[in-house]
XYZ file of C-alpha atoms in Angstrom:
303
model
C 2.672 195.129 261.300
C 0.032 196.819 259.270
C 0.502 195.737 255.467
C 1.496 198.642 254.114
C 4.462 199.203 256.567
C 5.251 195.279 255.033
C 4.873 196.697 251.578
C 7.001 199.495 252.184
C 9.961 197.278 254.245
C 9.790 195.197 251.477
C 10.391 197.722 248.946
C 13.059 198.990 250.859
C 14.899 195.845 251.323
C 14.652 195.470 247.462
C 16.212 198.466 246.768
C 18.719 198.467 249.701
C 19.769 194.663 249.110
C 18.973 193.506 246.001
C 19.883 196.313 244.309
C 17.029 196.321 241.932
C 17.047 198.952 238.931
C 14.133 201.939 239.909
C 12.265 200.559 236.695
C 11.946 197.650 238.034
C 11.246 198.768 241.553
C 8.061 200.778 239.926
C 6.916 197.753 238.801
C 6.735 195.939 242.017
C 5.262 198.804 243.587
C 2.668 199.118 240.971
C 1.416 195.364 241.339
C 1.939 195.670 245.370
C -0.122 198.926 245.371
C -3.073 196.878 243.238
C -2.893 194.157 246.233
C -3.195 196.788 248.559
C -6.238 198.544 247.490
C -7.746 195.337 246.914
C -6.942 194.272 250.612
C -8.373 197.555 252.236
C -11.972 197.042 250.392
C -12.003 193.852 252.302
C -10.835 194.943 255.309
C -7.492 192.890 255.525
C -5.075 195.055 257.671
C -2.412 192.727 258.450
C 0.234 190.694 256.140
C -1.039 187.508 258.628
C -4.597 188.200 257.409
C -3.753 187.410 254.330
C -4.402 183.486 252.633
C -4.901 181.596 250.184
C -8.823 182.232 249.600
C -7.643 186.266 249.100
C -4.886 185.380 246.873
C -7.483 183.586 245.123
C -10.360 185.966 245.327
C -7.463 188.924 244.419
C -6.671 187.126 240.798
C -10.204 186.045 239.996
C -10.919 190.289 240.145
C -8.417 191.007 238.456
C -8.763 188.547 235.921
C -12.661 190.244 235.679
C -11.052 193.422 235.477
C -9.438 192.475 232.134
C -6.304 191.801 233.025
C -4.293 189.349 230.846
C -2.370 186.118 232.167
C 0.793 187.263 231.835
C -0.221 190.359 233.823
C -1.650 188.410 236.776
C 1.028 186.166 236.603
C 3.586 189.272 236.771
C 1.360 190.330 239.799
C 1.515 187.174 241.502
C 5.704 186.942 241.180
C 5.480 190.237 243.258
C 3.159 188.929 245.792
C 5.430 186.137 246.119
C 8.543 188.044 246.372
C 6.556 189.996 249.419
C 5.510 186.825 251.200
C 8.889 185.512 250.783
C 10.326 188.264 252.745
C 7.718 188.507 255.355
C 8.320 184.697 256.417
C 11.942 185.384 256.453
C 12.213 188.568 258.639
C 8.961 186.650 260.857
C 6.394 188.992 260.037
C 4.178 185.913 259.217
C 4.286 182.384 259.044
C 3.507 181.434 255.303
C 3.744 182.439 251.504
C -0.173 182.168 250.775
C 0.738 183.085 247.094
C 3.428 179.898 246.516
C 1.417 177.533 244.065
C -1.431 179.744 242.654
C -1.344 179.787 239.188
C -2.519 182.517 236.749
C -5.334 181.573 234.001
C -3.440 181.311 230.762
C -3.995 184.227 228.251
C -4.586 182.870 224.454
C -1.093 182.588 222.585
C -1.207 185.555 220.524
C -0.393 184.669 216.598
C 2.350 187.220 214.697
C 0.674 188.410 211.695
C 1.294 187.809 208.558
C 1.858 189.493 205.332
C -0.557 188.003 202.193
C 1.443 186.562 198.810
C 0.848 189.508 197.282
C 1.913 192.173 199.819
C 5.290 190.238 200.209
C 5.486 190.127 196.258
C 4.713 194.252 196.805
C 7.128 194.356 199.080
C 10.019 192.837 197.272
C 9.303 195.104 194.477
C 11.425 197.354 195.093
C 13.923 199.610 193.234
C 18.128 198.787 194.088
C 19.537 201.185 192.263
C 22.052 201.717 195.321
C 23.866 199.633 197.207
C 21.697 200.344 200.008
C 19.264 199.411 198.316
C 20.793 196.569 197.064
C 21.691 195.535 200.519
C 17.608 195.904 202.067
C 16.039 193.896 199.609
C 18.813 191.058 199.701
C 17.622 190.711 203.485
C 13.957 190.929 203.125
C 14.458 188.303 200.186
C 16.828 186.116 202.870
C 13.861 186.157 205.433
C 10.845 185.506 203.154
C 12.877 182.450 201.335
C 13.878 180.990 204.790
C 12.218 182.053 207.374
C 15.190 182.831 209.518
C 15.160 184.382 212.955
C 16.511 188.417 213.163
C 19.600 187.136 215.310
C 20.110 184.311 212.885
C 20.373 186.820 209.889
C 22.418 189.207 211.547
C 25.468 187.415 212.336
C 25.114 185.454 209.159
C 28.568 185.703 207.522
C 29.299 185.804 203.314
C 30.682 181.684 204.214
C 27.092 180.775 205.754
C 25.682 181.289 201.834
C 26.604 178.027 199.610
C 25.666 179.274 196.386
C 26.073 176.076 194.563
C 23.628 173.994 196.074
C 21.389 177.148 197.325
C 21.453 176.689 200.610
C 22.398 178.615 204.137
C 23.534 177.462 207.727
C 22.279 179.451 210.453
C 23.051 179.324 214.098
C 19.818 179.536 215.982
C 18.460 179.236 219.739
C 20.522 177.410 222.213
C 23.566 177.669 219.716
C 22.040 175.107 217.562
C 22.968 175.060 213.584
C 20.913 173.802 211.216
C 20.918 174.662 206.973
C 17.829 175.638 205.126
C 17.622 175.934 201.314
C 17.530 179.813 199.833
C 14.867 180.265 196.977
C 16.713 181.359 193.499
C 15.209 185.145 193.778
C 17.044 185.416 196.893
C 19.876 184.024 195.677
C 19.878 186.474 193.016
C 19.283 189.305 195.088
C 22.148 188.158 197.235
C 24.560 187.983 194.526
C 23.535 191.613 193.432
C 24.361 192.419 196.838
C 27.503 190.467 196.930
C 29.183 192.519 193.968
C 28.940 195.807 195.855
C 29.496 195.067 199.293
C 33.187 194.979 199.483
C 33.509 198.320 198.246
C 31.751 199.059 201.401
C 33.571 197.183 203.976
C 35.718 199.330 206.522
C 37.765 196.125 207.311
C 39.072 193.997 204.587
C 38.544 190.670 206.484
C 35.495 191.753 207.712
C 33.465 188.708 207.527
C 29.481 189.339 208.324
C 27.215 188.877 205.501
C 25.735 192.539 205.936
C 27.320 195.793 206.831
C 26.295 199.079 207.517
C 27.176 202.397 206.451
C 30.068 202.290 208.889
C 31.375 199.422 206.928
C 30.623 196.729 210.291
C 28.233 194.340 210.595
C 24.762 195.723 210.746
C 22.976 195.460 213.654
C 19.466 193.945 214.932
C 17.944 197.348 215.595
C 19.086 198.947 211.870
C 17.542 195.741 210.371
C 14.191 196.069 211.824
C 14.308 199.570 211.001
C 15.165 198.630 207.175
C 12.399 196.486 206.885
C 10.007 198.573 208.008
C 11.470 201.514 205.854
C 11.499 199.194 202.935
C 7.833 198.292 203.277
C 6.480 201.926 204.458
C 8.240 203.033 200.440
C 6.608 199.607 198.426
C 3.123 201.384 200.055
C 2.762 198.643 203.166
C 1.514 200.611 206.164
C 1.258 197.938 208.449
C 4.589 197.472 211.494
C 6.434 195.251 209.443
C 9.597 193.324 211.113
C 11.076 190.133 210.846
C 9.423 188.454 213.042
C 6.133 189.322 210.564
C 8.498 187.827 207.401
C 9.165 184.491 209.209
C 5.746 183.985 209.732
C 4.704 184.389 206.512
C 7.029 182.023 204.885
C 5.876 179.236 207.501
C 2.369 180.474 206.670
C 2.962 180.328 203.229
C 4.813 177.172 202.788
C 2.369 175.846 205.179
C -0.723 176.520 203.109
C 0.669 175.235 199.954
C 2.206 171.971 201.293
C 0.313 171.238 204.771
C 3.493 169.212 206.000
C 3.834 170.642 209.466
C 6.996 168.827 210.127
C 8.908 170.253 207.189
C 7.986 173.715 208.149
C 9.477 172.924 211.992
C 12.656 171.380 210.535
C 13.243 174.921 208.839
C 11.946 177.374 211.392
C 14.241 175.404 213.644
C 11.392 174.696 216.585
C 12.384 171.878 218.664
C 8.813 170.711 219.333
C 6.367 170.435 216.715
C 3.945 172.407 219.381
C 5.781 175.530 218.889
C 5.281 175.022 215.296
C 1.709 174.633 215.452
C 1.070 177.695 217.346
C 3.118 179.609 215.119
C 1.498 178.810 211.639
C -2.592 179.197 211.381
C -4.515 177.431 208.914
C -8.155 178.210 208.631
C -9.914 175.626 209.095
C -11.893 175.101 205.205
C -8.160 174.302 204.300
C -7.899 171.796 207.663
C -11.157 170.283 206.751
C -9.803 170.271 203.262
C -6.720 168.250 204.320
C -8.896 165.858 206.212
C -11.003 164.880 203.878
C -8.384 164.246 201.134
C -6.724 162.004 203.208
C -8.147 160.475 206.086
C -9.654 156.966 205.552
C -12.917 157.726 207.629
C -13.545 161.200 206.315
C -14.478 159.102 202.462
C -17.055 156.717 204.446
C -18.283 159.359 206.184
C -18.770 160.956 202.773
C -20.517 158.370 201.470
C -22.697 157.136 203.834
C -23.953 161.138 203.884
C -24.929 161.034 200.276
């Protein structure tokens, strides 16, 4: 069968069987319509034509072609999926694509907001409860770097006032408590003395509401923050994700213990944390040389 009668049977089957949405039928026709072009330059007609070495030669273009890891490994899960049916309905007699990895792309770092354009940020007037209610959560998420989910199903019972801290329920249902800095607390407790005048349910329990008097969602939060920074004059995409990530920044550059900031990001491995946070590397070298034993010998024998 030539390969694009495969291509198309495929497609077909996916659509007829598996029920796939057309979204994400477009998708695997985009990727298998890539493969194909590449296939005709080489003269590659058939689905049994096609091995390893092409599979091979097919992700080293497109990896010349600019194409990021995650792309060609997106392409490669369709190729897969093709092969897969091909061997079952005995069109050929192997999945050439099964155990060809994609180059890894770099892990792209969130950015960060500097000291001072949080401090700009949390500026802010709260002369409503609005207001009031916006800069109580961009507070929440500078002092403890919680997650968007993790703040929005936070409820007023989660904040222990006394000793200044918060438990959040993070990935994998895991809890864990992480102290709240005193200017959150305050702005919490500014927030606290109008919000049940806003609540559409007396026993309503979440920590934040919207103007329906329910808990707010993820998507009005994000668009909060980045209202509340596009007013303080911050014209970058802030969202939380860009908050979190400066407190472990921050906290990071001013105490260098890596394992403190995982504890209260919540990362399970200390890996995750080290991708997440950046240090330059004058403050690295910094670090070293204040406290590794060799790095003062080295020093001296240099001078």
């Amino acid at each position: 069968m030539p390969l694009r009668d495969a291509v198309e049977h495929c497609l077909s089957y996916l659509q007829s069987a598996r029920r796939l949405s057309t979204h994400t039928l477009k998708g695997y026709r985009r990727d298998l319509e890539l493969f194909l072009r590449f296939c005709e330059t080489r003269r590659i007609d058939t689905a049994s034509q096609v091995d390893v070495a092409a599979i091979r030669h097919f992700v080293s273009d497109r990896r010349a072609g600019g194409a990021s890891g995650r792309t060609i490994q997106r392409q490669l899960s369709a190729l897969r999926t093709l092969f897969n049916y091909l061997v079952r309905e005995g069109l050929c007699d192997n999945n050439p694509a099964l155990g060809i990895q994609a180059p890894k792309s770099p892990k792209r770092l969130p950015k960060a907001l500097s000291p001072e354009q949080m401090e700009q940020m949390l500026s802010g007037p709260t002369d409503n409860w609005i207001e009031a209610r916006d800069q109580a959560i961009a507070e929440l998420f500078y002092s403890s770097g919680l997650r968007l989910a993790e703040l929005a199903s936070l409820n007023t019972l989660d904040i222990q006032f006394n000793s200044a801290l918060v438990t959040v329920t993070g990935k994998g249902s895991k809890t864990r408590t992480v102290p709240v800095g005193s200017v959150a607390l305050t702005a919490l407790k500014n927030w606290l003395k109008v919000r049940d005048l806003h609540c559409a349910d007396p026993s309503e329990t979440a920590l934040f509401i919207g103007q329906r008097g329910a808990r707010l969602g993820v998507r009005s939060i994000q668009q909060r923050l980045k209202l509340l920074a596009k007013k303080q004059g911050i014209y970058q995409s802030v969202h939380p994700h860009m908050l979190r990530h400066s407190f472990a920044s921050h906290l990071l550059e001013s105490s260098s213990d890596l394992r403190a900031v995982q504890e209260l990001l919540g990362h399970a491995n200390l890996s995750t944390t080290q991708v997440y946070t950046h240090l330059d590397f004058q403050h690295l070298s910094k670090v070293y040389d204040k406290a590794h034993p060799r790095a003062a010998r080295r020093k001296k024998e240099s001078s």
